[in-house]
Protein backbone atom coordinates (compact mmCIF):
# COMPACT_ATOMS: atom_id res chain seq x y z
CA UNK A 1 0.00 0.00 0.00
CA UNK A 2 2.81 2.43 0.85
CA UNK A 3 4.97 1.37 -2.09
CA UNK A 4 7.81 0.09 0.10
CA UNK A 5 9.36 -3.30 -0.60
CA UNK A 6 10.47 -5.03 2.63
CA UNK A 7 12.87 -7.29 0.74
CA UNK A 8 16.37 -5.82 0.28
CA UNK A 9 17.80 -6.21 -3.26
CA UNK A 10 21.01 -7.62 -1.79
CA UNK A 11 21.60 -9.79 1.25
CA UNK A 12 24.33 -7.39 2.39
CA UNK A 13 21.69 -4.68 2.93
CA UNK A 14 19.73 -4.93 6.16
CA UNK A 15 15.94 -4.87 6.05
CA UNK A 16 15.72 -1.70 8.18
CA UNK A 17 18.41 0.02 6.13
CA UNK A 18 16.53 -0.80 2.92
CA UNK A 19 13.30 0.63 4.32
CA UNK A 20 15.21 3.80 5.26
CA UNK A 21 16.58 4.10 1.72
CA UNK A 22 13.10 3.78 0.22
CA UNK A 23 11.49 6.26 2.62
CA UNK A 24 14.16 8.88 1.88
CA UNK A 25 13.91 8.21 -1.86
CA UNK A 26 10.14 8.75 -1.76
CA UNK A 27 10.35 12.15 -0.02
CA UNK A 28 10.45 15.40 -2.04
CA UNK A 29 14.01 16.72 -2.10
CA UNK A 30 12.73 20.20 -1.20
CA UNK A 31 11.86 18.77 2.21
CA UNK A 32 15.46 18.36 3.38
CA UNK A 33 16.66 21.99 3.16
CA UNK A 34 13.53 23.01 5.07
CA UNK A 35 13.99 20.40 7.80
CA UNK A 36 17.79 20.40 8.09
CA UNK A 37 18.43 24.03 7.21
CA UNK A 38 20.97 24.20 4.41
CA UNK A 39 21.61 23.66 0.71
CA UNK A 40 22.28 20.16 -0.68
CA UNK A 41 26.05 20.75 -0.79
CA UNK A 42 26.02 21.24 3.00
CA UNK A 43 23.46 18.57 3.80
CA UNK A 44 25.33 15.73 2.10
CA UNK A 45 28.38 16.51 4.25
CA UNK A 46 26.49 16.17 7.55
CA UNK A 47 27.37 13.24 9.82
CA UNK A 48 24.79 10.45 10.04
CA UNK A 49 24.28 8.40 13.19
CA UNK A 50 24.66 4.62 13.46
CA UNK A 51 26.63 4.20 10.21
CA UNK A 52 23.59 4.90 8.04
CA UNK A 53 25.35 7.52 5.90
CA UNK A 54 25.56 5.20 2.88
CA UNK A 55 21.85 4.39 3.13
CA UNK A 56 20.82 8.03 3.54
CA UNK A 57 22.90 8.97 0.50
CA UNK A 58 21.49 6.04 -1.45
CA UNK A 59 17.98 7.38 -0.80
CA UNK A 60 19.00 10.86 -1.88
CA UNK A 61 20.62 9.46 -5.02
CA UNK A 62 17.45 7.64 -6.03
CA UNK A 63 15.39 10.76 -5.29
CA UNK A 64 17.73 12.99 -7.31
CA UNK A 65 17.39 10.73 -10.35
CA UNK A 66 13.61 10.42 -10.00
CA UNK A 67 13.10 14.13 -9.49
CA UNK A 68 15.69 15.18 -12.09
CA UNK A 69 17.47 17.43 -9.62
CA UNK A 70 20.88 18.57 -10.87
CA UNK A 71 21.80 20.43 -7.66
CA UNK A 72 21.44 17.29 -5.55
CA UNK A 73 23.18 15.18 -8.19
CA UNK A 74 26.15 17.57 -8.19
CA UNK A 75 26.40 17.55 -4.39
CA UNK A 76 26.17 13.75 -4.11
CA UNK A 77 28.77 13.16 -6.81
CA UNK A 78 31.24 15.33 -4.93
CA UNK A 79 30.76 13.85 -1.50
CA UNK A 80 30.54 10.21 -2.62
CA UNK A 81 33.56 10.42 -4.91
CA UNK A 82 35.63 7.91 -2.92
CA UNK A 83 32.81 5.46 -2.15
CA UNK A 84 32.21 2.67 -4.70
CA UNK A 85 28.47 2.83 -5.49
CA UNK A 86 26.47 -0.23 -4.48
CA UNK A 87 24.38 -1.75 -7.25
CA UNK A 88 21.24 -0.75 -5.31
CA UNK A 89 22.25 2.91 -5.58
CA UNK A 90 21.54 5.19 -8.47
CA UNK A 91 24.87 5.11 -10.30
CA UNK A 92 27.31 7.98 -10.63
CA UNK A 93 26.65 8.15 -14.36
CA UNK A 94 22.88 8.35 -13.86
CA UNK A 95 23.49 11.35 -11.60
CA UNK A 96 26.03 12.86 -14.00
CA UNK A 97 23.42 12.69 -16.76
CA UNK A 98 21.48 15.37 -14.86
CA UNK A 99 24.35 17.87 -15.20
CA UNK A 100 24.78 20.18 -18.16
CA UNK A 101 27.18 19.27 -20.96
CA UNK A 102 30.08 21.42 -19.74
CA UNK A 103 29.86 20.01 -16.22
CA UNK A 104 29.79 16.44 -17.48
CA UNK A 105 32.85 17.00 -19.63
CA UNK A 106 34.70 18.79 -16.81
CA UNK A 107 33.88 15.89 -14.46
CA UNK A 108 35.21 13.34 -16.96
CA UNK A 109 38.40 15.36 -17.53
CA UNK A 110 39.01 15.60 -13.77
CA UNK A 111 38.52 11.85 -13.36
CA UNK A 112 40.97 11.08 -16.17
CA UNK A 113 43.58 13.26 -14.45
CA UNK A 114 43.55 11.00 -11.37
CA UNK A 115 46.40 8.56 -10.87
CA UNK A 116 44.13 5.69 -9.78
CA UNK A 117 40.64 4.93 -11.05
CA UNK A 118 38.27 2.07 -10.33
CA UNK A 119 38.04 -0.32 -13.32
CA UNK A 120 35.53 0.91 -15.87
CA UNK A 121 35.22 4.39 -14.33
CA UNK A 122 36.92 6.25 -17.15
CA UNK A 123 34.94 4.43 -19.81
CA UNK A 124 31.64 5.08 -18.03
CA UNK A 125 32.42 8.78 -17.59
CA UNK A 126 33.30 9.21 -21.26
CA UNK A 127 30.43 7.09 -22.54
CA UNK A 128 27.98 9.57 -21.07
CA UNK A 129 29.72 12.70 -22.33
CA UNK A 130 27.86 14.41 -25.15
CA UNK A 131 29.82 15.28 -28.26
CA UNK A 132 31.53 17.36 -29.44
CA UNK A 133 34.08 16.97 -26.66
CA UNK A 134 35.70 20.25 -25.66
CA UNK A 135 39.44 20.88 -25.72
CA UNK A 136 40.09 20.25 -21.97
CA UNK A 137 38.42 16.85 -22.24
CA UNK A 138 40.27 16.00 -25.45
CA UNK A 139 43.57 16.91 -23.80
CA UNK A 140 42.66 14.81 -20.75
CA UNK A 141 41.82 11.78 -22.89
CA UNK A 142 45.05 11.99 -24.88
CA UNK A 143 47.11 12.46 -21.71
CA UNK A 144 45.37 9.51 -20.03
CA UNK A 145 46.07 7.24 -23.01
CA UNK A 146 49.70 8.40 -23.15
CA UNK A 147 50.19 7.61 -19.44
CA UNK A 148 48.67 4.16 -19.89
CA UNK A 149 50.94 3.41 -22.84
CA UNK A 150 54.07 4.54 -21.01
CA UNK A 151 53.17 2.47 -17.97
CA UNK A 152 52.40 -0.56 -20.17
CA UNK A 153 48.87 -0.89 -18.81
CA UNK A 154 46.57 -2.10 -21.60
CA UNK A 155 43.73 -2.83 -19.17
CA UNK A 156 43.51 0.86 -18.28
CA UNK A 157 42.54 1.88 -21.83
CA UNK A 158 41.23 -1.29 -23.45
CA UNK A 159 37.59 -0.21 -23.17
CA UNK A 160 38.32 3.48 -23.50
CA UNK A 161 39.90 3.51 -26.95
CA UNK A 162 36.75 2.54 -28.92
CA UNK A 163 34.82 5.29 -27.10
CA UNK A 164 37.61 7.77 -27.81
CA UNK A 165 37.63 6.77 -31.48
CA UNK A 166 33.95 7.74 -31.69
CA UNK A 167 34.05 10.81 -29.45
CA UNK A 168 37.31 12.63 -30.14
CA UNK A 169 36.87 15.51 -32.60
CA UNK A 170 38.73 15.15 -35.88
CA UNK A 171 38.54 18.77 -36.99
CA UNK A 172 40.19 20.60 -34.10
CA UNK A 173 43.66 21.90 -33.40
CA UNK A 174 44.68 18.63 -31.71
CA UNK A 175 45.32 15.66 -34.01
CA UNK A 176 44.30 12.43 -32.24
CA UNK A 177 45.08 10.35 -35.34
CA UNK A 178 48.75 11.35 -35.33
CA UNK A 179 48.93 11.03 -31.53
CA UNK A 180 47.48 7.51 -31.45
CA UNK A 181 49.77 6.36 -34.26
CA UNK A 182 52.78 7.82 -32.46
CA UNK A 183 51.76 6.09 -29.23
CA UNK A 184 51.23 2.82 -31.13
CA UNK A 185 54.87 2.99 -32.21
CA UNK A 186 55.92 3.56 -28.59
CA UNK A 187 53.72 0.87 -27.03
CA UNK A 188 55.24 -2.47 -25.99
CA UNK A 189 54.92 -4.88 -28.91
CA UNK A 190 54.08 -7.81 -26.62
CA UNK A 191 50.84 -6.14 -25.53
CA UNK A 192 47.56 -5.45 -27.31
CA UNK A 193 48.22 -1.71 -27.18
CA UNK A 194 49.81 -1.18 -30.63
CA UNK A 195 46.94 -2.93 -32.40
CA UNK A 196 44.25 -1.21 -30.31
CA UNK A 197 45.80 2.23 -30.82
CA UNK A 198 46.17 1.76 -34.58
CA UNK A 199 42.59 0.53 -34.80
CA UNK A 200 41.38 3.64 -32.97
CA UNK A 201 43.54 5.85 -35.19
CA UNK A 202 42.06 4.23 -38.31
CA UNK A 203 38.51 4.91 -37.10
CA UNK A 204 39.39 8.52 -36.38
CA UNK A 205 41.06 8.88 -39.78
CA UNK A 206 38.00 7.43 -41.50
CA UNK A 207 35.76 9.90 -39.65
CA UNK A 208 38.04 12.75 -40.70
CA UNK A 209 37.93 11.74 -44.35
CA UNK A 210 34.14 11.44 -44.26
CA UNK A 211 33.95 14.93 -42.74
CA UNK A 212 36.24 16.35 -45.42
CA UNK A 213 34.05 14.80 -48.14
CA UNK A 214 30.93 16.32 -46.61
CA UNK A 215 32.55 19.74 -46.63
PDB file of N, CA and C in Angstrom, residues 92-93 107 111-112 116-128 144 155-160 163:
ATOM      1  N   UNK A  92      26.688   6.683 -10.387  1.00  0.00           N
ATOM      2  CA  UNK A  92      27.307   7.984 -10.627  1.00  0.00           C
ATOM      3  C   UNK A  92      26.919   8.530 -11.994  1.00  0.00           C
ATOM      4  N   UNK A  93      26.919   7.667 -12.993  1.00  0.00           N
ATOM      5  CA  UNK A  93      26.653   8.148 -14.356  1.00  0.00           C
ATOM      6  C   UNK A  93      25.202   8.564 -14.529  1.00  0.00           C
ATOM      7  N   UNK A 107      33.796  17.008 -15.414  1.00  0.00           N
ATOM      8  CA  UNK A 107      33.884  15.893 -14.463  1.00  0.00           C
ATOM      9  C   UNK A 107      34.719  14.758 -15.056  1.00  0.00           C
ATOM     10  N   UNK A 111      38.340  13.260 -13.708  1.00  0.00           N
ATOM     11  CA  UNK A 111      38.518  11.855 -13.365  1.00  0.00           C
ATOM     12  C   UNK A 111      39.716  11.261 -14.112  1.00  0.00           C
ATOM     13  N   UNK A 112      39.868  11.616 -15.376  1.00  0.00           N
ATOM     14  CA  UNK A 112      40.974  11.080 -16.167  1.00  0.00           C
ATOM     15  C   UNK A 112      42.326  11.597 -15.686  1.00  0.00           C
ATOM     16  N   UNK A 116      44.748   7.000  -9.977  1.00  0.00           N
ATOM     17  CA  UNK A 116      44.128   5.689  -9.785  1.00  0.00           C
ATOM     18  C   UNK A 116      42.620   5.820  -9.973  1.00  0.00           C
ATOM     19  N   UNK A 117      42.071   4.955 -10.808  1.00  0.00           N
ATOM     20  CA  UNK A 117      40.638   4.929 -11.047  1.00  0.00           C
ATOM     21  C   UNK A 117      40.118   3.513 -10.861  1.00  0.00           C
ATOM     22  N   UNK A 118      38.889   3.391 -10.385  1.00  0.00           N
ATOM     23  CA  UNK A 118      38.267   2.068 -10.335  1.00  0.00           C
ATOM     24  C   UNK A 118      38.078   1.557 -11.758  1.00  0.00           C
ATOM     25  N   UNK A 119      38.216   0.236 -11.972  1.00  0.00           N
ATOM     26  CA  UNK A 119      38.041  -0.319 -13.320  1.00  0.00           C
ATOM     27  C   UNK A 119      36.700   0.092 -13.919  1.00  0.00           C
ATOM     28  N   UNK A 120      36.750   0.545 -15.160  1.00  0.00           N
ATOM     29  CA  UNK A 120      35.531   0.912 -15.868  1.00  0.00           C
ATOM     30  C   UNK A 120      35.064   2.333 -15.622  1.00  0.00           C
ATOM     31  N   UNK A 121      35.678   3.037 -14.660  1.00  0.00           N
ATOM     32  CA  UNK A 121      35.222   4.385 -14.325  1.00  0.00           C
ATOM     33  C   UNK A 121      35.435   5.363 -15.473  1.00  0.00           C
ATOM     34  N   UNK A 122      36.623   5.326 -16.061  1.00  0.00           N
ATOM     35  CA  UNK A 122      36.918   6.255 -17.149  1.00  0.00           C
ATOM     36  C   UNK A 122      36.006   6.022 -18.334  1.00  0.00           C
ATOM     37  N   UNK A 123      35.802   4.750 -18.683  1.00  0.00           N
ATOM     38  CA  UNK A 123      34.938   4.433 -19.813  1.00  0.00           C
ATOM     39  C   UNK A 123      33.512   4.912 -19.571  1.00  0.00           C
ATOM     40  N   UNK A 124      33.011   4.679 -18.344  1.00  0.00           N
ATOM     41  CA  UNK A 124      31.644   5.081 -18.028  1.00  0.00           C
ATOM     42  C   UNK A 124      31.484   6.595 -18.079  1.00  0.00           C
ATOM     43  N   UNK A 125      32.488   7.320 -17.574  1.00  0.00           N
ATOM     44  CA  UNK A 125      32.419   8.775 -17.587  1.00  0.00           C
ATOM     45  C   UNK A 125      32.408   9.318 -19.005  1.00  0.00           C
ATOM     46  N   UNK A 126      33.237   8.738 -19.876  1.00  0.00           N
ATOM     47  CA  UNK A 126      33.301   9.214 -21.259  1.00  0.00           C
ATOM     48  C   UNK A 126      32.080   8.798 -22.069  1.00  0.00           C
ATOM     49  N   UNK A 127      31.569   7.601 -21.779  1.00  0.00           N
ATOM     50  CA  UNK A 127      30.427   7.090 -22.537  1.00  0.00           C
ATOM     51  C   UNK A 127      29.240   8.050 -22.434  1.00  0.00           C
ATOM     52  N   UNK A 128      29.113   8.671 -21.265  1.00  0.00           N
ATOM     53  CA  UNK A 128      27.977   9.565 -21.068  1.00  0.00           C
ATOM     54  C   UNK A 128      28.222  10.996 -21.486  1.00  0.00           C
ATOM     55  N   UNK A 144      45.661  10.760 -20.731  1.00  0.00           N
ATOM     56  CA  UNK A 144      45.371   9.507 -20.031  1.00  0.00           C
ATOM     57  C   UNK A 144      45.880   8.312 -20.836  1.00  0.00           C
ATOM     58  N   UNK A 155      45.053  -2.722 -19.785  1.00  0.00           N
ATOM     59  CA  UNK A 155      43.732  -2.831 -19.169  1.00  0.00           C
ATOM     60  C   UNK A 155      43.132  -1.465 -18.875  1.00  0.00           C
ATOM     61  N   UNK A 156      43.995  -0.471 -18.644  1.00  0.00           N
ATOM     62  CA  UNK A 156      43.514   0.860 -18.283  1.00  0.00           C
ATOM     63  C   UNK A 156      42.791   1.543 -19.439  1.00  0.00           C
ATOM     64  N   UNK A 157      43.129   1.180 -20.690  1.00  0.00           N
ATOM     65  CA  UNK A 157      42.536   1.882 -21.828  1.00  0.00           C
ATOM     66  C   UNK A 157      41.861   0.945 -22.821  1.00  0.00           C
ATOM     67  N   UNK A 158      41.809  -0.338 -22.499  1.00  0.00           N
ATOM     68  CA  UNK A 158      41.229  -1.289 -23.452  1.00  0.00           C
ATOM     69  C   UNK A 158      39.803  -0.940 -23.852  1.00  0.00           C
ATOM     70  N   UNK A 159      38.970  -0.574 -22.866  1.00  0.00           N
ATOM     71  CA  UNK A 159      37.595  -0.211 -23.175  1.00  0.00           C
ATOM     72  C   UNK A 159      37.412   1.239 -23.534  1.00  0.00           C
ATOM     73  N   UNK A 160      38.428   2.044 -23.243  1.00  0.00           N
ATOM     74  CA  UNK A 160      38.317   3.477 -23.501  1.00  0.00           C
ATOM     75  C   UNK A 160      38.590   3.841 -24.953  1.00  0.00           C
ATOM     76  N   UNK A 163      35.645   4.116 -27.409  1.00  0.00           N
ATOM     77  CA  UNK A 163      34.821   5.286 -27.098  1.00  0.00           C
ATOM     78  C   UNK A 163      35.529   6.549 -27.582  1.00  0.00           C
TER      79      UNK A 163
END
